[in-house]
CSV table of C-alpha atoms in Angstrom, one decimal:
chain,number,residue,atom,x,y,z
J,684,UNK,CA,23.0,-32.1,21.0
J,685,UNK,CA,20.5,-30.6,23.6
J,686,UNK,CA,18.1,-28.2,22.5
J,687,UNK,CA,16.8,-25.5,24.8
J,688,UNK,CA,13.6,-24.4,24.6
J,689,UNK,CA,12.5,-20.5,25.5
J,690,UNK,CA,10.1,-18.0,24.8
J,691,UNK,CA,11.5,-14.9,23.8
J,692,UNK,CA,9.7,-11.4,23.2
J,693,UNK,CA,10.3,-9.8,19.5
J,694,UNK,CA,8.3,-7.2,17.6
J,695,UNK,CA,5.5,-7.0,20.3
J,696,UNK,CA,5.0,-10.5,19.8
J,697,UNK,CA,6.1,-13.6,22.7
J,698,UNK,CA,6.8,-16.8,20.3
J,699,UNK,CA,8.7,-19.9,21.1
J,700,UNK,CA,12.7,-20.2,19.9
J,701,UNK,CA,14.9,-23.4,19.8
J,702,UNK,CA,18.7,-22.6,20.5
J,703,UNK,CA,21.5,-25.6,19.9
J,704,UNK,CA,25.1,-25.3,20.3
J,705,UNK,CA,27.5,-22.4,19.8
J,706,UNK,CA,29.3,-20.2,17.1
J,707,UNK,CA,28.2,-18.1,14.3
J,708,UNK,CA,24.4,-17.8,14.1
J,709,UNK,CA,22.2,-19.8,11.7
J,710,UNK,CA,18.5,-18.2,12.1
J,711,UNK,CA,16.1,-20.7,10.6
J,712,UNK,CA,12.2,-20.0,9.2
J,713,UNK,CA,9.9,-22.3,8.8
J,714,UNK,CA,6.9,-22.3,6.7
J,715,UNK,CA,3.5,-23.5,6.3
J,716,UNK,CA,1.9,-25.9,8.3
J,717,UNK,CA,5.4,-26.7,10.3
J,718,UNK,CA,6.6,-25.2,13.7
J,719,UNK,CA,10.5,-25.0,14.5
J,720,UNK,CA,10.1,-29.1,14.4
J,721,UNK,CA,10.6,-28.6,11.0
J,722,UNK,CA,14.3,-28.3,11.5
J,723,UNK,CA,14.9,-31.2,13.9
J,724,UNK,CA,16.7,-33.7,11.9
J,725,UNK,CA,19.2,-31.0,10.9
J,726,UNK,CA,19.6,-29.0,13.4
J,727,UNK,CA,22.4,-31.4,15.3
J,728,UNK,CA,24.4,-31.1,12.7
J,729,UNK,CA,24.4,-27.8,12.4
J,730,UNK,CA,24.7,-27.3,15.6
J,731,UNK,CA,28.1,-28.9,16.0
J,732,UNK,CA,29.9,-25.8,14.3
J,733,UNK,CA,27.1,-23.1,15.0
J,734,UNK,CA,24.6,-21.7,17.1
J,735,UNK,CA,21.0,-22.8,15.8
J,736,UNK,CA,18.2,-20.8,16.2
J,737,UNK,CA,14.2,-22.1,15.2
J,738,UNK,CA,11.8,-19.6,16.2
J,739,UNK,CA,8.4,-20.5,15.9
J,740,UNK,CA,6.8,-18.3,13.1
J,741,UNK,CA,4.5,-15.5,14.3
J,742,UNK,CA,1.6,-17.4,12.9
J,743,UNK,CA,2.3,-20.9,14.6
J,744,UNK,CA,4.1,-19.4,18.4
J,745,UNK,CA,1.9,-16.3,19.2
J,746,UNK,CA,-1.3,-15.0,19.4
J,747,UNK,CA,-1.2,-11.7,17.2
J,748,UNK,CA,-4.1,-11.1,15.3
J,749,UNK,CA,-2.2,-8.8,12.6
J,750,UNK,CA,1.8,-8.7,11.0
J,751,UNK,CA,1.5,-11.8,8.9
J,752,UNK,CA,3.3,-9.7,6.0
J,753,UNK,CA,7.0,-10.7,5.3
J,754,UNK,CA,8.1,-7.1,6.5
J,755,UNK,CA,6.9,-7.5,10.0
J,756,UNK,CA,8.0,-11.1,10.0
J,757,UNK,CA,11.3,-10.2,8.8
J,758,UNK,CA,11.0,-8.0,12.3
J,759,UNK,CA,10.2,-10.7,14.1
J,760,UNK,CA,13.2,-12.3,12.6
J,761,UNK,CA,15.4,-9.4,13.8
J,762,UNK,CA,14.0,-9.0,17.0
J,763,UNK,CA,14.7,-12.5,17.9
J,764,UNK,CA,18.6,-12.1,17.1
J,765,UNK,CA,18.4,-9.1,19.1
J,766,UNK,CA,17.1,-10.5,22.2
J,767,UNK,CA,19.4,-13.6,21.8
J,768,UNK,CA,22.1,-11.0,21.5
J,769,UNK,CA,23.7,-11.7,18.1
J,770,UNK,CA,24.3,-9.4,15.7
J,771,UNK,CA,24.5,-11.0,12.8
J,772,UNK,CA,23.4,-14.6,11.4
J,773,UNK,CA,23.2,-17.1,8.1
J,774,UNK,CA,19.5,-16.7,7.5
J,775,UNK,CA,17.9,-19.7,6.0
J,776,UNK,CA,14.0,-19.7,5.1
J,777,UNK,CA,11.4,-22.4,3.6
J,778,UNK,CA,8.2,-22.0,2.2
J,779,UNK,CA,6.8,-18.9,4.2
J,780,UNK,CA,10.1,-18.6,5.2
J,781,UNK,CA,11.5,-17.3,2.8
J,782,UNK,CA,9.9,-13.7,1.7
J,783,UNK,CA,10.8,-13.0,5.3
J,784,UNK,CA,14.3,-14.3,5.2
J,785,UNK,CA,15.2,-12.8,1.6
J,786,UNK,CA,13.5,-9.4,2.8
J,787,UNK,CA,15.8,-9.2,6.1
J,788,UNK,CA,18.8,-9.5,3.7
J,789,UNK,CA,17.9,-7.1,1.4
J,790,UNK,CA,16.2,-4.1,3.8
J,791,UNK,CA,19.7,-5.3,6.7
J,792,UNK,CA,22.6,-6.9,4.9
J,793,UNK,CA,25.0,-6.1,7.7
J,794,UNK,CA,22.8,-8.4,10.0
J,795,UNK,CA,22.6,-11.6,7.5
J,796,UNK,CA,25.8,-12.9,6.6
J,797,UNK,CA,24.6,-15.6,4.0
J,798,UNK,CA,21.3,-16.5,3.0
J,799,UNK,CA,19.3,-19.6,1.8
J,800,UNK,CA,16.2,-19.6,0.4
J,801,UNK,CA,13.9,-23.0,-0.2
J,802,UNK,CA,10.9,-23.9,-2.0
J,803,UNK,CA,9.3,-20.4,-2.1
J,804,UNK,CA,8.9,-17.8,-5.0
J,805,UNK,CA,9.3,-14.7,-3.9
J,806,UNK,CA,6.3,-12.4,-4.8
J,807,UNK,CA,5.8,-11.3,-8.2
J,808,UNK,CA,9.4,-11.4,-9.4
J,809,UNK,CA,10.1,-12.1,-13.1
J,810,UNK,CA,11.7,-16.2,-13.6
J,811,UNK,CA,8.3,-18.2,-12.1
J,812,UNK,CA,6.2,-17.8,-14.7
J,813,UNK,CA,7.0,-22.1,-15.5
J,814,UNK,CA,5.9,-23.0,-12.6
J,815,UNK,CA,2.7,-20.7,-12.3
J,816,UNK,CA,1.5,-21.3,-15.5
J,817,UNK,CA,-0.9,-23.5,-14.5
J,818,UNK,CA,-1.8,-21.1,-12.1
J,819,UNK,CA,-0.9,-21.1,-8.1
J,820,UNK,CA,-0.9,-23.8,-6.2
J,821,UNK,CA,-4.6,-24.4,-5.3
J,822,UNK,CA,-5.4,-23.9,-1.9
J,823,UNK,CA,-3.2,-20.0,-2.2
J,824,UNK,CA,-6.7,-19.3,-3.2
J,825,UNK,CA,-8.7,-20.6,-0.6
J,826,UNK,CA,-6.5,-19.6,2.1
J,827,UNK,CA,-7.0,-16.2,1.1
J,828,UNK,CA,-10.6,-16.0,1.4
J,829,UNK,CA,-10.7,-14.1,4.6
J,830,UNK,CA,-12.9,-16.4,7.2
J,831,UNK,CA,-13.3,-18.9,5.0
J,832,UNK,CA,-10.8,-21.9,5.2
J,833,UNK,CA,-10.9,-21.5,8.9
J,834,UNK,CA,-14.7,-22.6,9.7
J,835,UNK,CA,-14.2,-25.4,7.0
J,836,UNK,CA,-11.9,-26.9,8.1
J,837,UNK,CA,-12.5,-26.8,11.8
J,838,UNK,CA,-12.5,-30.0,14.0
J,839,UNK,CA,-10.2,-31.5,10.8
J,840,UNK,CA,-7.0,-30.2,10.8
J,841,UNK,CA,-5.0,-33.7,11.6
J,842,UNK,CA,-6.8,-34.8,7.8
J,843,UNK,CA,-6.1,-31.2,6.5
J,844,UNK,CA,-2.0,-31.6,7.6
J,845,UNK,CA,-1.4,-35.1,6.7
J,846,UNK,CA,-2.4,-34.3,2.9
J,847,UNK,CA,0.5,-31.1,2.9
J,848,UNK,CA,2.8,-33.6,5.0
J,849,UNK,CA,2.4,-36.8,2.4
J,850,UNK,CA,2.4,-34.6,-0.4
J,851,UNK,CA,5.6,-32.5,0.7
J,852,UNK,CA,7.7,-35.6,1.7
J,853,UNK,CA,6.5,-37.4,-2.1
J,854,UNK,CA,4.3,-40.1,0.4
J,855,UNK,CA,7.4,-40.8,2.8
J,856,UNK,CA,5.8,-38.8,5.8
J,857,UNK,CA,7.0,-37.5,8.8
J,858,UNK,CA,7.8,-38.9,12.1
J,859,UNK,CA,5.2,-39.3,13.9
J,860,UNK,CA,6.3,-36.9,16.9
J,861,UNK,CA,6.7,-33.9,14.0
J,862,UNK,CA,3.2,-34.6,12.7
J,863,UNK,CA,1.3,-34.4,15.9
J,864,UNK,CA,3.1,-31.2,16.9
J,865,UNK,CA,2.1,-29.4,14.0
J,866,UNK,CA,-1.4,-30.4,14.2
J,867,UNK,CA,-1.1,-29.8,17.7
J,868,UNK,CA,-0.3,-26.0,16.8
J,869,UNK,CA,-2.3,-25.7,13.9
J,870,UNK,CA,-5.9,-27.1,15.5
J,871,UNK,CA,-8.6,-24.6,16.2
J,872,UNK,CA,-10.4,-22.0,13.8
J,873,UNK,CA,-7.8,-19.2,15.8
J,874,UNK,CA,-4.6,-20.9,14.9
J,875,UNK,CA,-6.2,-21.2,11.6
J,876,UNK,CA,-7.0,-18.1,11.1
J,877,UNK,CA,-3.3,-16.7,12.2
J,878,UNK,CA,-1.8,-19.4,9.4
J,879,UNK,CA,-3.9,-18.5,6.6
J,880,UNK,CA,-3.6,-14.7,7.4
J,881,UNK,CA,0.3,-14.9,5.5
J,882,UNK,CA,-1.6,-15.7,2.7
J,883,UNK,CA,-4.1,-13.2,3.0
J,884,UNK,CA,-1.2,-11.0,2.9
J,885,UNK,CA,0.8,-11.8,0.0
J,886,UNK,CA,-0.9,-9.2,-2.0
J,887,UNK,CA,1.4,-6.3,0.7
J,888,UNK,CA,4.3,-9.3,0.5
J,889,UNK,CA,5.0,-9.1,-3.0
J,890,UNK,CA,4.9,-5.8,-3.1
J,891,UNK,CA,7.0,-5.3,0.3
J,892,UNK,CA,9.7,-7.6,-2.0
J,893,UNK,CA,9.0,-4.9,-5.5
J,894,UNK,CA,10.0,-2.0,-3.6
J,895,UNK,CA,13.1,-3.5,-1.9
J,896,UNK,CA,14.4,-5.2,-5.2
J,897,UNK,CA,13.8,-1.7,-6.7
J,898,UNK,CA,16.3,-0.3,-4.0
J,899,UNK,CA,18.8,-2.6,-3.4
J,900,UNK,CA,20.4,-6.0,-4.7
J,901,UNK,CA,21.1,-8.9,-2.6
J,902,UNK,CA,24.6,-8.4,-1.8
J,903,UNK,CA,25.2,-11.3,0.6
J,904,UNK,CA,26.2,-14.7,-0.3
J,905,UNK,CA,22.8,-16.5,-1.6
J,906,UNK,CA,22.0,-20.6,-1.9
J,907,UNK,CA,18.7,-21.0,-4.0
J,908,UNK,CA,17.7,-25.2,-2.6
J,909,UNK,CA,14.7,-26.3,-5.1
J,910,UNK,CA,13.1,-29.9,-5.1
J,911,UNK,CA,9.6,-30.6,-6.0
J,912,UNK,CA,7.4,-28.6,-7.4
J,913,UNK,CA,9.2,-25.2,-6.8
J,914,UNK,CA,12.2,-26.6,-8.5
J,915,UNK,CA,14.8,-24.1,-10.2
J,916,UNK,CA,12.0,-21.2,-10.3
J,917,UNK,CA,13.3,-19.2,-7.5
J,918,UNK,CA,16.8,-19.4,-8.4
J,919,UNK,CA,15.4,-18.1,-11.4
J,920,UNK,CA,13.6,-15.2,-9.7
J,921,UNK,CA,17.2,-14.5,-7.4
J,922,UNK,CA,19.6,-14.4,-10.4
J,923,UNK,CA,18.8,-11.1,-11.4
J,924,UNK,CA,18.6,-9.7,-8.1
J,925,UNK,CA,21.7,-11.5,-6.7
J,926,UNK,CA,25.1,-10.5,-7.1
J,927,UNK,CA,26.5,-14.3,-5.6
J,928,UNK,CA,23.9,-17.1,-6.1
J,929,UNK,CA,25.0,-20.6,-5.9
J,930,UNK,CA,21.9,-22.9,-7.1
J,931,UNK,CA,21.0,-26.5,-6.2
J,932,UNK,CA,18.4,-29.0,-6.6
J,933,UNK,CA,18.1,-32.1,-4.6
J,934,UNK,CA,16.4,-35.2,-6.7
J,935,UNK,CA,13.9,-37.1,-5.3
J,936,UNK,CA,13.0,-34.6,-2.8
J,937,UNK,CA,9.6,-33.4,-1.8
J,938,UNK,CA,8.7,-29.3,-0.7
J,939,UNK,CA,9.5,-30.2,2.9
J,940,UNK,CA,13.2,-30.5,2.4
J,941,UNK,CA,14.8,-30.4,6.2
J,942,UNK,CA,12.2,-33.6,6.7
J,943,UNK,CA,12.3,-35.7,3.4
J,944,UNK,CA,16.4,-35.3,2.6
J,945,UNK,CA,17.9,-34.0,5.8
J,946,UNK,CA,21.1,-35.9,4.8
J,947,UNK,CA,21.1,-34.4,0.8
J,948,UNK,CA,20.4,-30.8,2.5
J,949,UNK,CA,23.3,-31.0,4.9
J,950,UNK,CA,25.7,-31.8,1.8
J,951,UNK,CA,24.8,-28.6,0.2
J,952,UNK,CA,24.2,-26.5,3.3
J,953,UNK,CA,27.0,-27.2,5.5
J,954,UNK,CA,29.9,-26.4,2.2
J,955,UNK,CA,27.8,-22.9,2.0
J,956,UNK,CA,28.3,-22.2,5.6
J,957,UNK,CA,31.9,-22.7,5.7
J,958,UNK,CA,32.5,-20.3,2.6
């Protein structure tokens, strides 16, 4: 299945957007430290009944210097359906993905049709207290040092990568042509910077998801995928929140889902999308 590359203008932003076949939208977010690579090994199949759509985050395809808050991302998200002339999609997110993805839903439910969220909690919402009670995952912390993890780690980004790729995929890895284009897009202390600033703002994130929670429920269809470590935490978060939640964990399966199982994360996606 050919994909065509383009760069399309949303939200005062210019960032890069993969498009495969044709049919009902399915917008995909990536997270942290992938591009719209991420999606590669599933996005054939996919798009066989559907028209695929990877952005690249705003963080990893532009050169803005602010918006790294899941409300203007989930902008982002919008504006690229809107220049690609669809008005609605299935909006599936991962990692720093997924504030973004579940915040379109909830602030625009006419314009996502289903949604899926991966390997994320979702701010401060009560159900991940399990998983945080050891405290965040360390380097939350030292991303969020403004300046900081940028000039450290400067000139080794490629060593910085590998240990969130091994670790994400349990030590399986990732093709080699995956790996070098995110460290392609993640080397030098700017794109840095632009990564680490989501998690400089997920202090304004978790309170961008408080307020919407507070005002609406998630109304659309909603597939909560956990593996390892986020596990069954954010389906916790969602049940609350969500009036249809289907839940599943895949075994065996590292953070980086679309990379370590793409087979196992087809079998759950692809029944959800034909609901």
């Amino acid at each position: 299945m050919p994909v065509a590359l383009s760069r399309v203008r949303t939200n005062g932003i210019e960032t890069t957007v993969a498009t495969a076949g044709s049919g009902p939208a399915v917008l995909l977010l990536h997270g942290f430290p992938h591009t719209w690579q991420l999606w590669q090994e599933v996005l054939p199949a996919l798009a066989r009944t559907h028209r695929v759509i990877a952005p690249d985050q705003r963080w990893a395809g532009s050169d803005a210097t602010d918006g790294y808050d899941a409300g203007t991302l989930a902008a982002d998200a919008l504006g690229v359906l809107d220049a690609l002339g669809e008005p609605s999609a299935t909006v599936v997110g991962i990692d720093a993905g997924t504030p973004p993805a579940a915040l379109l839903a909830l602030r625009h439910p006419g314009r996502a049709r289903r949604l899926v969220l991966m390997e994320s909690l979702l701010g401060t919402l009560p159900g991940g207290e399990d998983f945080l009670k050891a405290g965040p995952p360390w380097w939350f912390g030292f991303h969020a040092v403004p300046g900081l993890a940028e000039e450290v780690l400067a000139g080794h980004e490629a060593a910085y990568l590998d240990f969130f790729l091994a670790a994400g995929t349990r030590g399986r890895g990732v093709p080699a042509a995956v790996r070098d284009a995110f460290v392609t897009a993640y080397t030098g202390t700017a794109a840095l910077r632009r990564a680490f600033s989501f998690y400089r703002e997920l202090p304004r994130t978790a309170g961008q998801i408080e307020a919407a929670v507070r005002e609406h429920r998630l109304t659309v269809p909603t597939l909560a995928v956990g593996a390892h470590p986020v596990g069954d935490a954010l389906a916790h978060q969602l049940r609350p929140v969500t009036d249809d939640l289907t839940s599943r964990l895949i075994p065996d399966c590292g953070h980086i889902i679309p990379l370590d199982r793409p087979a196992e994360l087809l079998s759950v996606l692809e029944p959800f999308l034909r609901r």
